[in-house]
Amino acid sequence: MDILIAQIQSDLRSSDALRQSGALLQALQQSAAGRDVSAVAKTTCDEIIASPSSAVCKKLAFDLLRSLNLTPDLCDVLISGLRSDLSFPDPEVSAAALSFLSSLPSHLLPRLLSDSHAALTAALTSPSPSLRLAAVDSLAAVLARDDLVLLCHASPPLLDRVSLWWGNISALALDRSDAVAKSAFGAVALLFQEFESKRISRLAGDKLVDGDNSLAIRSRWVVAAVDLFWKKRNSLMSRSLIFPVESFRVTVFPLVYSAKSVASGSVEVLRKLSKAGVEAGGEVAGSAEKLVGVSDVVSHLLPFLSSLDPPLVFEVGINMLSLADAPGGKPEWASASIIAILTLWDRQEFSSARETIVRAVVTNLHLLDLSMQVSLFKRLLLMVRNLRAESDRMHALACISRTALCVDLFAKESIRRGQKPLPGTDVTSLFEEARIKDDLNSITSKSLFREELVASLVESCFQLSLPLPEQTNSGTESRVIGALAYGTGYGALSWTEPALDVVEVCKPCVWWDCDGRTYAIDCYLKLLVRLCHIYDTRGGVKRIKDGASQDQILNETRLRNLQLQLIKDLREVHTPRICARLIWAIAEHFDLEGLDPLLADDPEDPLNIIISNIHKVLFNTDSSATSSNRLQDVQAVLICAQRLGSRNPRAGQLLSKELEEFRAGTLVDSVTKHQSRYILQIIKHITAHPERRWAGVGEATGDYPFSHHKLTVQFSEPSAAQDRKLEGLVHKAIQELWRPNPSELNLLLTQGIDSTHHKVPPKSYTLTGSSDPCYVEAYHLADSTDGRVTLHLKIINLTELELNRVDIRVGLSGALYYMDGFSQSGRQLRNLVSQDPVLSSVTVGVSHFERCALWVQVLYYPFHGSSGAIDYEGDYAEEDSQIMRQKRSLRPELGDPVILRCQPYKIPLTELLMPHKSSPVEYFRLWPSLPAILEYTGTYTYEGSGFKATAAQQYDASPFLSGLKSLSSKPFHQVCSHFIRTVAGFQLCYAAKTWYGGFVGMMIFGASEVSRNVDLGDETTTMLCKFVIRASDSSITKEIGSDLQGWLDDITDGGVEYVPEDEVKIAAAERLRISMERIALLKAARPPPQPPKEEEEEEGKKKDGVNEDGTAKEPSTLSTLTAEEAEHRALQAAVLQEWHTLMKEKAVKVH
């Protein structure tokens, strides 16, 4: 290998272009094979980049250097060579130099762009097509990136230049060269896509985290491009028609995006955001011009839906769907696009995009008219059934479920308003496809699709029962929300009609044998119980004279018939756990008073069937029931027995026999035996006193208590893990569809420019001392998506000298690493003028959850540049190569550097966490199963009473939690809180996840005590906080526990002080000693008790604490309050505190 490297270097040093190109090709071949050829990097830079060479050699050299890691010195040579080549007379050489532009790291871009901006502008207007093409390709790949947007934010001149370049690129879409025009269309499309999704920014070599003003900067470029494409749309459409067919696809998206931005009015919002000039903002297209323009674009694209090129058909179809969603869009445009896209599926073409096809169709299904939605519905179900990816299948099922509810509600409301009914629009008819029906009715099935379908339908019904989200703009979501609001009529119970259809369609799920999985059936029973509670089926079917409407009577009759059918189906339930849950769901809400007393001895009587199945559960000895928590099944049916026996005398009589037999059997344990005895006593008491029925049964709550009881931690069978996985997938898909988290751009487009919520600026830290010759300030931005941290540095030369060269070195400790495996720590800064701030940055990855820090060193070279010239500026044509090589060998003397070691920049542990939204039920379900535990104590003081505390509470700034107020801005989700203000105590629960999936739960228990030092009447109170942290991995708690004071500083910004356990114990013992001394003093100061009178001695024995035998009773520890009163007061205080907090948050939102 050494011989080969020497041969390549020898060929590169020759003046023969053929030998040089062969050597470069050989080096590229070795590099592609994975061999290390970094030894030829210096020779390549010196002999090819910094010397006159052919365009082919330049291009090969740049390709080779792109695959190598260059030192800072070689980067200087490369930048110098690029600067020279960009202004070289030969356009091919300049094009080769431009090709390397997108490969430059972010910290090298500003220098090159500022030095060569004239050459880059000239390249865009060059008469050479190849140079224009290279300029458009290279600049488009660089100018749309996040790192360049941040550079524009820091440099207004660069922003003006980039805006000029984007204008030139947009104008080149009408270039006479097909290749240049195609590249310009692609560049503008890339700008629009980056504005929406930021795809290539994540591929940048030195990825930076997004800044505050990047949206406004991008908006400026997008608005300029949209205005140009809108004004010249006819010319651009004519230009695209003379492209080759394979190039036409690139022109579709920019035209459609521009037309939709103008038609929807979003370009005006972006124009305000970008602070464009008044003359640009004054030209607003009229509504007629918008409609005509959009229609022209559709007419331009429509013929290409019948093309033979599948990618072109798909691109045109997707973009026409986008235009159909714009104001003035027509259902015909959407139907033509969807039919063309589905034709690709039928022809088995474009098969690699099956998921994309389905996602595009189901997402835009609402754009079609009602009849076409119905006709496509059954076909879409089969298409979704055949999807492989779970996430795509879940998203499609969520869209289909929402569409089914939307179609059903819209059609019913249209019928109520006198329109002609459309057949097949109800939920029952939509799911009548033969294969789907067979899948729902089969008992055993290997497919999870039917469980996903039932769960998605039920969860969509629950989303429909919640208030619909507000939508103020026109677009995809507003059309769906508008249709749902039209169907429900903003009525509180209108959602129950399609929910009744869903319950009837999904009824066969109670028969399923799902290998122990119960999530889908639990969802179904939860919806059934909710509907029974809403319609009060326990009270029977209401009548017209009771005030019930015809719809209510019809719905209650349907529910009763469904209950009777489910009671008959109890004998066919195949899953042991579901039998007990179905009994609970039916028995809790069944109308026992409506049973026929003449059928009391009939085995088909509903009550007899329920009791026989209760018997089957109580006496079930099947091994599968025992392994799947039979104890919970028995508990459920015992509760059912108590409530049934309390509500109906015949049920009480029959269940008493069953419970007596169960108590005497061998299957009962001590707990269930005593519980059975207790239930028997209740039934006996109610039988003797029917007016006291409330002792055994209460009002139905509509709650289904079995959803969260089967935990993966408790039960090791695979079915529990599959249930939790399915639950997470369904909840995520439903939440993203019905209530997605809006992006900053969506907030701007929906709520207007005045609603911009700027990010909290990061806090800067000074890393140098007051007497240092250089001032270094730093802050960091974290990106949890990619696991990266960017350190931004501001360096100011405080000396009076101009420093020719300053090196910035950044060392890493902890879990930090350089992402390309090579140290990117070197940053060379040139010509630092006194008092002129220079910005620099470095991005590193974080491998795991661990404390980490960046160590910055600043190296001055005060004697740099004392001899020789670093850049060669001679004429390539006249100078001999040997003379040039001698001149290049004259390198400046660096001299000894002056090293300034800065303070380490520590990354807080909280930066590696993300808030994890969790309900209290889920949180407390997960809390006991977390294996790693850490406990510690912290304290802070607050003004408990006096003038300051009164003033603070008057202005809604209660000092009670003053030490923990910073937690609201930290990456923790507050699950719940409990306050007992009478003793100044509280409990706070927080949940978070690490970047790498580990779960962190934190509980804070607080109890306050009055300090003994009172200053000027303001009593300071010490809050003693007990922190309990549980995590899914012991490494998390180990890392937190390694520096507890540092962790407390991270989460509370220094508000809480760590107290070691020894000091806590000593302080507790000291408080106990002081309390005992005070009690002793009080006892000594109390007057001696008077002897009781003889005549009252007998009567007062019990009151004086004396038993009948004369022995003294133990002192009582009971308070004067009863247990109910104490609990009521504590709950009342907690509720008042929560109410006060909510009202305060609401007031803040209103203002």
Coordinates of C-alpha atoms in Angstrom, one line a residue, residues 780 815 846 848-852 906-914 970-972 992-996 1000 1035-1044 1046-1051:
H780 CA -25.6 25.8 23.4
A815 CA -20.7 11.1 26.3
V846 CA -24.2 12.6 22.5
H848 CA -25.8 8.2 26.0
F849 CA -27.2 9.8 29.2
E850 CA -24.1 11.1 31.0
R851 CA -22.6 14.3 32.3
C852 CA -20.5 15.9 29.6
K906 CA -20.9 21.9 31.1
I907 CA -24.0 20.5 29.4
P908 CA -26.8 20.1 32.0
L909 CA -28.2 16.6 32.4
T910 CA -31.7 18.1 31.9
E911 CA -30.7 18.8 28.3
L912 CA -30.7 15.1 27.6
L913 CA -34.3 14.7 28.8
M914 CA -37.6 15.2 27.0
K970 CA -37.5 22.2 32.4
P971 CA -38.1 19.2 30.2
F972 CA -40.5 17.5 32.6
A992 CA -39.6 12.5 31.4
K993 CA -37.7 10.3 29.0
T994 CA -34.1 10.4 28.0
W995 CA -33.1 11.0 24.4
Y996 CA -32.4 7.2 24.2
V1000 CA -37.4 8.9 34.5
S1035 CA -27.2 4.0 34.9
I1036 CA -29.6 7.0 34.9
T1037 CA -29.9 7.1 38.7
K1038 CA -26.2 6.5 39.0
E1039 CA -25.4 9.5 36.8
I1040 CA -27.9 11.7 38.7
G1041 CA -26.6 10.6 42.1
S1042 CA -23.0 11.2 41.2
D1043 CA -23.5 15.0 41.7
L1044 CA -26.8 15.7 43.5
G1046 CA -25.4 19.8 40.4
W1047 CA -28.6 17.9 39.4
L1048 CA -30.6 20.2 41.8
D1049 CA -29.0 23.2 40.2
D1050 CA -30.0 21.9 36.8
I1051 CA -33.6 21.3 37.6

